[in-house]
PDB file of C-alpha atoms in Angstrom:
ATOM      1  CA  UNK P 221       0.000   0.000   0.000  1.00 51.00           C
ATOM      2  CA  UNK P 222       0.730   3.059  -0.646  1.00 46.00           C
ATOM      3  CA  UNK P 223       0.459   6.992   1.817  1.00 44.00           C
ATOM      4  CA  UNK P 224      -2.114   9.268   0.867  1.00 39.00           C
ATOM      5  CA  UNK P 225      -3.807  12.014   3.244  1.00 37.00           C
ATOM      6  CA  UNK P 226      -7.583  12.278   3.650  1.00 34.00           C
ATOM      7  CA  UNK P 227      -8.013  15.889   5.351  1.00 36.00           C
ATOM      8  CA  UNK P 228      -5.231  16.382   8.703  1.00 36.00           C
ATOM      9  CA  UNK P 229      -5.273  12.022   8.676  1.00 40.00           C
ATOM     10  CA  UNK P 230      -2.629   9.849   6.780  1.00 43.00           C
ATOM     11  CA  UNK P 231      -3.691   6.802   5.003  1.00 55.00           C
ATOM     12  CA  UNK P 232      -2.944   4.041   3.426  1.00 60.00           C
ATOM     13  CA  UNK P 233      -4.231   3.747   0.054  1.00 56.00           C
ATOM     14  CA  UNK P 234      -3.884   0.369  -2.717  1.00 61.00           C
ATOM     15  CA  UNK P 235      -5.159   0.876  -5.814  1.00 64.00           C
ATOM     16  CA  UNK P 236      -6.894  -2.575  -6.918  1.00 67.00           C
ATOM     17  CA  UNK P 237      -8.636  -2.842 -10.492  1.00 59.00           C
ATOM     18  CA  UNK P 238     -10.003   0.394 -10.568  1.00 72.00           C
ATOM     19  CA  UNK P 239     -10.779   0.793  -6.906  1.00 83.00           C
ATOM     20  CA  UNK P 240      -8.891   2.902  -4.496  1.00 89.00           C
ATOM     21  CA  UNK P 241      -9.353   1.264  -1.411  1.00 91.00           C
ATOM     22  CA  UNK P 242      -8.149   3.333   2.073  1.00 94.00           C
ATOM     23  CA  UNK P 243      -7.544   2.426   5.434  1.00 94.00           C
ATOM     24  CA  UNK P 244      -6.559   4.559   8.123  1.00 89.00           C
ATOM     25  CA  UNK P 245      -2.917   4.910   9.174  1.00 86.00           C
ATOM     26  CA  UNK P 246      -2.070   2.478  12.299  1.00 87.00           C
ATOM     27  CA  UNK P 247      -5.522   0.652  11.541  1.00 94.00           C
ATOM     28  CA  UNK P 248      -7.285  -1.099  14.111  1.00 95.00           C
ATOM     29  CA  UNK P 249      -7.195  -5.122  13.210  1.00 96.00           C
ATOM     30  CA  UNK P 250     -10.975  -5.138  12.416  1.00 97.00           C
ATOM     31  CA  UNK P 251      -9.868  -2.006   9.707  1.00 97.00           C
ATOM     32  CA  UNK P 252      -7.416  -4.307   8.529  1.00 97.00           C
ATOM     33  CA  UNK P 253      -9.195  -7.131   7.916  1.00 97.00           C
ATOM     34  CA  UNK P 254     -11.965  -5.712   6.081  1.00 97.00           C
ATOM     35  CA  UNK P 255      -9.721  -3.391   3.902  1.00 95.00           C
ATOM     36  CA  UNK P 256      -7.489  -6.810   3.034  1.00 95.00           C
ATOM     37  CA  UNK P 257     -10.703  -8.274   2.143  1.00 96.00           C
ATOM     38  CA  UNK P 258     -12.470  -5.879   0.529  1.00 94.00           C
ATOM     39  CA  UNK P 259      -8.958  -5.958  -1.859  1.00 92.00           C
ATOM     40  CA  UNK P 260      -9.658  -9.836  -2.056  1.00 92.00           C
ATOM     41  CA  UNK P 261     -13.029  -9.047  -3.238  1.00 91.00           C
ATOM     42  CA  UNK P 262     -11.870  -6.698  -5.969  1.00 88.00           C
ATOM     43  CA  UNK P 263      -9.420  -8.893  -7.314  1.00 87.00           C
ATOM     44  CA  UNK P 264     -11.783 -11.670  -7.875  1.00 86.00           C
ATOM     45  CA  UNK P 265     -13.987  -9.776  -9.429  1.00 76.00           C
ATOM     46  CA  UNK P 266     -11.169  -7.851 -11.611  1.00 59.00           C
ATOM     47  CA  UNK P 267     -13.242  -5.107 -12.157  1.00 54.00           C
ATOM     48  CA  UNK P 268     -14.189  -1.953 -10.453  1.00 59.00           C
ATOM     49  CA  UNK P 269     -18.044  -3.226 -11.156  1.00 65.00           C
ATOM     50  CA  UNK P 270     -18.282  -4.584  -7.673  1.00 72.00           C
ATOM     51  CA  UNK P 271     -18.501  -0.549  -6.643  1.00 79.00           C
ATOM     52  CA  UNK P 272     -20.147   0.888  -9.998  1.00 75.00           C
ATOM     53  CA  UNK P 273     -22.784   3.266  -9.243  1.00 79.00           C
ATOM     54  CA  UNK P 274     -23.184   2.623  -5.013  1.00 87.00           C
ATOM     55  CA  UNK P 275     -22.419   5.279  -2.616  1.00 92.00           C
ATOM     56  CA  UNK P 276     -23.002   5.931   1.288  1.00 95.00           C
ATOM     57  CA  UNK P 277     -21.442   4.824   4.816  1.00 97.00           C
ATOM     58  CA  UNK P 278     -21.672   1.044   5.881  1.00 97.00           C
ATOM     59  CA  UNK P 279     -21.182   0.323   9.399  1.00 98.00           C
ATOM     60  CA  UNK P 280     -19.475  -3.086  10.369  1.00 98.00           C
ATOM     61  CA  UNK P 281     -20.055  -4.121  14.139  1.00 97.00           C
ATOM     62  CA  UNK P 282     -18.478  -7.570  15.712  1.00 97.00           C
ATOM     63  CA  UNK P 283     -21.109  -9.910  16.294  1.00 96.00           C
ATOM     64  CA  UNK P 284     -19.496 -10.595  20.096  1.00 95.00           C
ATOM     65  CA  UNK P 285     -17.026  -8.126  20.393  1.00 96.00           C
ATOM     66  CA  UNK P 286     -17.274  -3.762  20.913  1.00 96.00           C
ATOM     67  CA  UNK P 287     -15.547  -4.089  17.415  1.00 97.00           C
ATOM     68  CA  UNK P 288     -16.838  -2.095  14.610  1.00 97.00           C
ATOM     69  CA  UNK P 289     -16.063   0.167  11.477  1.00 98.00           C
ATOM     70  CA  UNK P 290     -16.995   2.614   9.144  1.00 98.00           C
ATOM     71  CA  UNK P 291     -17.114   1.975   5.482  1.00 97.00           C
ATOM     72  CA  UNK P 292     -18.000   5.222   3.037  1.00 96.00           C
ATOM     73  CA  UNK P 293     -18.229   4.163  -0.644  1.00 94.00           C
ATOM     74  CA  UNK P 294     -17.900   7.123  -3.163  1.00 91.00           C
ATOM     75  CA  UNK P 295     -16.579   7.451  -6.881  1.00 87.00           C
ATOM     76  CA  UNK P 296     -14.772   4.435  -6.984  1.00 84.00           C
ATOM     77  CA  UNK P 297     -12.983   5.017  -3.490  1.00 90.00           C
ATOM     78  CA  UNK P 298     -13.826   2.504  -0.530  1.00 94.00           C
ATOM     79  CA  UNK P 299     -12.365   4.118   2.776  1.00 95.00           C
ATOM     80  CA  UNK P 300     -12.274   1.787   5.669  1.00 97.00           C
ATOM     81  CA  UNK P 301     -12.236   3.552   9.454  1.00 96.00           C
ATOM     82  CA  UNK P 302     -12.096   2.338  13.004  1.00 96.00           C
ATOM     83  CA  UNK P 303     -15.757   3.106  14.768  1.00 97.00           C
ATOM     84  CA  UNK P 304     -18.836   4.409  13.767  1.00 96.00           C
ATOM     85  CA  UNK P 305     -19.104   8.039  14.481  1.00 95.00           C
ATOM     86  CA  UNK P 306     -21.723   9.052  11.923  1.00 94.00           C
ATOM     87  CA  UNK P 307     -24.843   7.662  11.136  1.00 95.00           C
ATOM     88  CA  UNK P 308     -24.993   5.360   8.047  1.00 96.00           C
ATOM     89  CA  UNK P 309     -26.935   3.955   5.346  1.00 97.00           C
ATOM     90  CA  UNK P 310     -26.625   0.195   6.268  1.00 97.00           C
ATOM     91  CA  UNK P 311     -25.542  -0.971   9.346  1.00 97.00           C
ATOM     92  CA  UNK P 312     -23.943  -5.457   9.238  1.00 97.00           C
ATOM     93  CA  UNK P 313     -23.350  -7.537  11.910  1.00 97.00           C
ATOM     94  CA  UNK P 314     -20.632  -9.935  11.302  1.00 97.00           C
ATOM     95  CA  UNK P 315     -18.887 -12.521  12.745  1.00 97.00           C
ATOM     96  CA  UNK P 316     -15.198 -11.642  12.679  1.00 95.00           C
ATOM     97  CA  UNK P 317     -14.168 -16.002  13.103  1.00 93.00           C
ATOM     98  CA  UNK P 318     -16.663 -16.848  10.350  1.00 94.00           C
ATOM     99  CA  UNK P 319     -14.624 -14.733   7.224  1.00 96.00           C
ATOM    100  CA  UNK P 320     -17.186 -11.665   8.080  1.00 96.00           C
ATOM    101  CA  UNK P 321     -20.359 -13.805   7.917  1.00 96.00           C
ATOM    102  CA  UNK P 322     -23.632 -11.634   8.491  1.00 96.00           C
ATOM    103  CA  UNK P 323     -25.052 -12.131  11.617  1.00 96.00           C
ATOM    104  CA  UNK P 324     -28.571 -11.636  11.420  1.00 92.00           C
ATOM    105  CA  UNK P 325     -30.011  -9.207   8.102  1.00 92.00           C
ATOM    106  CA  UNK P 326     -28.347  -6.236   6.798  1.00 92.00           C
ATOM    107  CA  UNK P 327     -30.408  -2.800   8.088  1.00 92.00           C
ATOM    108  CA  UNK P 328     -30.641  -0.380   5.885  1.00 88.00           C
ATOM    109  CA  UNK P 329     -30.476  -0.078   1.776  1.00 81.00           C
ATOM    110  CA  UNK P 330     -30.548  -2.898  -0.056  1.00 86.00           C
ATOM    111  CA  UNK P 331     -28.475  -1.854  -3.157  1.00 88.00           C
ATOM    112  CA  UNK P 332     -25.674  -1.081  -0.801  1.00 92.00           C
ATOM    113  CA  UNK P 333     -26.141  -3.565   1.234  1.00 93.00           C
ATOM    114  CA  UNK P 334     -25.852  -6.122  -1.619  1.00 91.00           C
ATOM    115  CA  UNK P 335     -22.607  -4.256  -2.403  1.00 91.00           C
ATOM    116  CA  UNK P 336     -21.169  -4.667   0.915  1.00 93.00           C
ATOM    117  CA  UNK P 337     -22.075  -8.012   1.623  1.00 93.00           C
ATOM    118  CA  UNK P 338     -19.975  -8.780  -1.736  1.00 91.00           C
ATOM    119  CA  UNK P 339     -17.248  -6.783  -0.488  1.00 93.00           C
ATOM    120  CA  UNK P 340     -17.230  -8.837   2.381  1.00 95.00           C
ATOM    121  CA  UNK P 341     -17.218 -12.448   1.086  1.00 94.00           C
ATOM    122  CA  UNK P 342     -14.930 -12.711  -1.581  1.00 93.00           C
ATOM    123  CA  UNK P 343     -14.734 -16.423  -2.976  1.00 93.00           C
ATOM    124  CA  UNK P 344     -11.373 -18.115  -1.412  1.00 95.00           C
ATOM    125  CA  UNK P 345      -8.356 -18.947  -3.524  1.00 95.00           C
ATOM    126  CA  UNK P 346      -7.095 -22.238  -4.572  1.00 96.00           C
ATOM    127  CA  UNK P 347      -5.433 -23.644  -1.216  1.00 97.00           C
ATOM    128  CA  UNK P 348      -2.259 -24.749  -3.139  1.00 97.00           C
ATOM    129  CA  UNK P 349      -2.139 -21.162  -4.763  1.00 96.00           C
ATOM    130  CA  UNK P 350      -3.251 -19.275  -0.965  1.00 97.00           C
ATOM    131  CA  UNK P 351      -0.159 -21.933   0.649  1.00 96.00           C
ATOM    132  CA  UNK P 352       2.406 -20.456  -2.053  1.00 95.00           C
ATOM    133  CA  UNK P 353       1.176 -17.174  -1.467  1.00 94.00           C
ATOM    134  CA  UNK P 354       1.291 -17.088   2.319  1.00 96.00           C
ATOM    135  CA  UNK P 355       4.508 -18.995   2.483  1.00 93.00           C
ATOM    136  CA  UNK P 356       6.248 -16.157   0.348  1.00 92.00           C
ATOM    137  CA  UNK P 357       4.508 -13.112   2.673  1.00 92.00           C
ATOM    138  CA  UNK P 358       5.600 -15.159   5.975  1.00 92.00           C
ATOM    139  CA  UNK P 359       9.425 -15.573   4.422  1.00 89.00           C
ATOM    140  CA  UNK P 360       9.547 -12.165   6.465  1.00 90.00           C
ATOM    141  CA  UNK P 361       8.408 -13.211  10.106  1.00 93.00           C
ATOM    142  CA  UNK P 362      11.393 -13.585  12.124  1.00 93.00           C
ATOM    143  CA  UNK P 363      12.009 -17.846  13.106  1.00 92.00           C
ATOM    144  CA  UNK P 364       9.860 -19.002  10.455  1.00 93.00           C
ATOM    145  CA  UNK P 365      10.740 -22.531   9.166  1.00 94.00           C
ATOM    146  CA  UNK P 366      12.350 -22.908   6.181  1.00 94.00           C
ATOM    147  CA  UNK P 367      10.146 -25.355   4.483  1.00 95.00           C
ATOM    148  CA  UNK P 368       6.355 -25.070   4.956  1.00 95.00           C
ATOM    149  CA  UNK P 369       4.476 -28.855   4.238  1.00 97.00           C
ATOM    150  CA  UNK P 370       1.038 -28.401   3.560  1.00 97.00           C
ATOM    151  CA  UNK P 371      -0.992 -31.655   3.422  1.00 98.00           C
ATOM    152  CA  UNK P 372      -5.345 -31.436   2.410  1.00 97.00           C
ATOM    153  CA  UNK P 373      -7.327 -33.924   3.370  1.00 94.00           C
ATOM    154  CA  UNK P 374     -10.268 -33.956   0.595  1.00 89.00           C
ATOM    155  CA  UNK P 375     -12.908 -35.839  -0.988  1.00 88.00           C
ATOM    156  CA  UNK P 376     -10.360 -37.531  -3.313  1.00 86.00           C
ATOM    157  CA  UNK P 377      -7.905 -38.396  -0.523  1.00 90.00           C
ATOM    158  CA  UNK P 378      -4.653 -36.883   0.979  1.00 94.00           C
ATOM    159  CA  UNK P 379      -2.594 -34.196  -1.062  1.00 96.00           C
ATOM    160  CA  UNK P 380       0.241 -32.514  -0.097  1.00 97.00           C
ATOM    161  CA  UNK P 381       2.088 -29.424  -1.190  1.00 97.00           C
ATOM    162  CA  UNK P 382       5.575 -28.500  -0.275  1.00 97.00           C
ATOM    163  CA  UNK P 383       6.891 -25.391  -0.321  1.00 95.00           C
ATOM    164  CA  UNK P 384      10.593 -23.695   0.243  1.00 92.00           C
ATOM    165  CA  UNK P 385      14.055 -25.467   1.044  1.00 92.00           C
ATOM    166  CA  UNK P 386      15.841 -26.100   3.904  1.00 93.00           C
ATOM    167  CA  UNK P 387      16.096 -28.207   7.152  1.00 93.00           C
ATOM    168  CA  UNK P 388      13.466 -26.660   9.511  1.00 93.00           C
ATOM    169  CA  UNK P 389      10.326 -27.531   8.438  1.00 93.00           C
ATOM    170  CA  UNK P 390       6.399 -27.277   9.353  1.00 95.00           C
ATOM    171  CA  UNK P 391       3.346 -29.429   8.717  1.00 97.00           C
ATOM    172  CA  UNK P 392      -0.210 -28.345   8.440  1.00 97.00           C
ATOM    173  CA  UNK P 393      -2.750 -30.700   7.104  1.00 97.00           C
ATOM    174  CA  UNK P 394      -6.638 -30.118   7.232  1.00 97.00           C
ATOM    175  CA  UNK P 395      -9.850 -29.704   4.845  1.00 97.00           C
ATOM    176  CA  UNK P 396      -8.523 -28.127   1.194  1.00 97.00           C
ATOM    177  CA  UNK P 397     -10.858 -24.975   2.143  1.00 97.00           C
ATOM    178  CA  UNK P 398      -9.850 -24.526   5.442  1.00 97.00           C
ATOM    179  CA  UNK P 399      -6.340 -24.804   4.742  1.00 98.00           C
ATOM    180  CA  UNK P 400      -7.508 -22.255   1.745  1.00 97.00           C
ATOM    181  CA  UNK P 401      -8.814 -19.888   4.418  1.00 97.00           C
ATOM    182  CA  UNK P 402      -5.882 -20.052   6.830  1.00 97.00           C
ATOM    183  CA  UNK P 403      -3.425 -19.464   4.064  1.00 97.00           C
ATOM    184  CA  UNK P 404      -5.320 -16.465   2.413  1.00 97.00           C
ATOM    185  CA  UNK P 405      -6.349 -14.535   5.882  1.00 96.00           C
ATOM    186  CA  UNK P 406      -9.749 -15.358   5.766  1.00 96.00           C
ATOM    187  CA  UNK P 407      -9.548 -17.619   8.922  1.00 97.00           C
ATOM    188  CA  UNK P 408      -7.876 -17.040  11.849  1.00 95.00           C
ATOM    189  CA  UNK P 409      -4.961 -19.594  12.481  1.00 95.00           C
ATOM    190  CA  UNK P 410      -5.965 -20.180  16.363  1.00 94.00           C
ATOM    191  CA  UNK P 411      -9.634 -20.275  16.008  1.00 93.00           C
ATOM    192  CA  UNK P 412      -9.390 -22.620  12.752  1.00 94.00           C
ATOM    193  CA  UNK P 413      -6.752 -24.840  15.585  1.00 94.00           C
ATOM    194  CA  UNK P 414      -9.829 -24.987  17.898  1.00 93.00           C
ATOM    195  CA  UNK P 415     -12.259 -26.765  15.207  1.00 93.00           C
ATOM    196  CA  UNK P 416      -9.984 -29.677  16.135  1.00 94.00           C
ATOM    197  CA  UNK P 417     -10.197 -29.702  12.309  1.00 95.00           C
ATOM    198  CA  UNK P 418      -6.191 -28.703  11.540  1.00 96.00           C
ATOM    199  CA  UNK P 419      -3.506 -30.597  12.722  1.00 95.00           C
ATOM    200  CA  UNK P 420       0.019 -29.352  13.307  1.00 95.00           C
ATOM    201  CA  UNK P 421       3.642 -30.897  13.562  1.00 95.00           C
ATOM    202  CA  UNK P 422       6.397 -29.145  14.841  1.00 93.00           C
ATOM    203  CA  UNK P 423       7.831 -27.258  18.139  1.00 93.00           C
ATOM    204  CA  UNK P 424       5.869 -24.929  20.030  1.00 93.00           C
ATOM    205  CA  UNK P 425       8.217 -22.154  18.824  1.00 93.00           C
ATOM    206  CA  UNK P 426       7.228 -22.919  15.343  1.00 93.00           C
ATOM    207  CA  UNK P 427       4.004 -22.747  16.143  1.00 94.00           C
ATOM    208  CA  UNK P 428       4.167 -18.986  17.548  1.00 95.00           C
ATOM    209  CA  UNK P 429       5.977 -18.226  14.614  1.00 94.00           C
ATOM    210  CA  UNK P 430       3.010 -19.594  12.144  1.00 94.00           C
ATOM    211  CA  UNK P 431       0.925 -17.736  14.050  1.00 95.00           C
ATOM    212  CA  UNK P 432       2.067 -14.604  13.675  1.00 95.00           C
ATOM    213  CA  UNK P 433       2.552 -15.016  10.006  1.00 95.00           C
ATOM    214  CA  UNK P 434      -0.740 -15.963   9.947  1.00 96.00           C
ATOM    215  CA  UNK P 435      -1.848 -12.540  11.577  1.00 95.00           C
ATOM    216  CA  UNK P 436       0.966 -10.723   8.975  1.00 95.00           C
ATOM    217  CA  UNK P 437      -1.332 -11.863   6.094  1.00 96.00           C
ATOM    218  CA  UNK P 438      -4.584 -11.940   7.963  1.00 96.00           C
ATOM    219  CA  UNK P 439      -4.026  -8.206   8.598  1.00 96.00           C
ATOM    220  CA  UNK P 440      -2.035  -7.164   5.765  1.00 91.00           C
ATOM    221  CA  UNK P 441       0.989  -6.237   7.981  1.00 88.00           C
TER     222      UNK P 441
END
């Protein structure tokens, strides 16, 4: 992303098919994880389409948590802001675990609301495409193993998917979609642990490290 300025505030700003998408500088996580979605959206849609024609403010509240943010819509820019200071046109409930999944219906109009329910939802990524993907973003995370071993469990029987060289290696082996979700940011590493769903190989140190490479793309860090 790159710095723009929105009045006397500094934001981030990443210009994605068409659609500037902002997020305010030193984001809360929920602003994070919406704008990194929202981008997700875009880019499966490869079009600015997805925002053609819809204005107003969207807020986003945590279906179990004080969480919540602003979204405001307008000539192709989506801005993305901690809290909900103004009084909007549609107001979702989400669950923040569930990859933003309403909670309850939308209030407010339905065009818009349409809009940011697609926003909010984009389809997920190939798992062996997500596991490359994440693997090259988490190359950063101090500790991280050098080889990532990615095994899915699906209809058709066990795959597996290795990716990087070295000695120190980790193994994560699930459902292909939740893998596809950890590996993209749309779930949560710790949460998708507590399914009982994932299963992991390697030292508790590892694991910490995963983790917060799994937050690093999670929250576009």
């Amino acid at each position: 992303m790159t710095e723009t300025t929105i009045g006397h505030a500094t934001c981030e700003a990443d210009a994605v098919d068409g659609v500037d998408i902002r997020i305010e500088d030193d984001a809360s996580p929920i602003v994070r994880l919406i704008g990194r979605t929202i981008a997700d959206s875009v880019r499966a849609h490869r079009a600015d389409a997805v925002v053609a024609g819809v204005e107003g403010i969207v807020a986003v509240r945590s279906h179990d948590t004080p969480q919540a943010a602003t979204i405001s819509i307008s000539n192709g820019v989506v801005a993305v802001s901690s809290g909900v200071f103004i009084s909007p046109d549609v107001t979702l409930t989400v669950d923040l675990n569930a990859r933003l999944a309403p909670v309850g219906e939308p209030a407010g109009e339905g065009d818009l609301a349409a809009t940011s329910l697609a926003l909010l939802s984009p389809p997920l990524p190939d798992w062996q495409v997500a596991a490359e993907t994440f693997w090259a973003a988490a190359r950063s995370v101090p500790g991280i193993p050098d080889v990532l071993v990615a095994v899915a469990d699906g209809p058709d029987g066990l795959d597996q998917l290795v990716v990087g060289e070295g000695e120190t290696h980790y193994v994560i082996a699930g459902p292909p979609e939740l893998l596809a979700g950890i590996f993209s940011g749309a779930d949560d590493l710790i949460a998708a642990l507590s399914t009982g769903l994932i299963g992991v190989r390697g030292t508790l140190s590892q694991l910490s490290v995963l983790v917060a490479a799994s937050w690093k793309v999670r929250y576009d860090v």
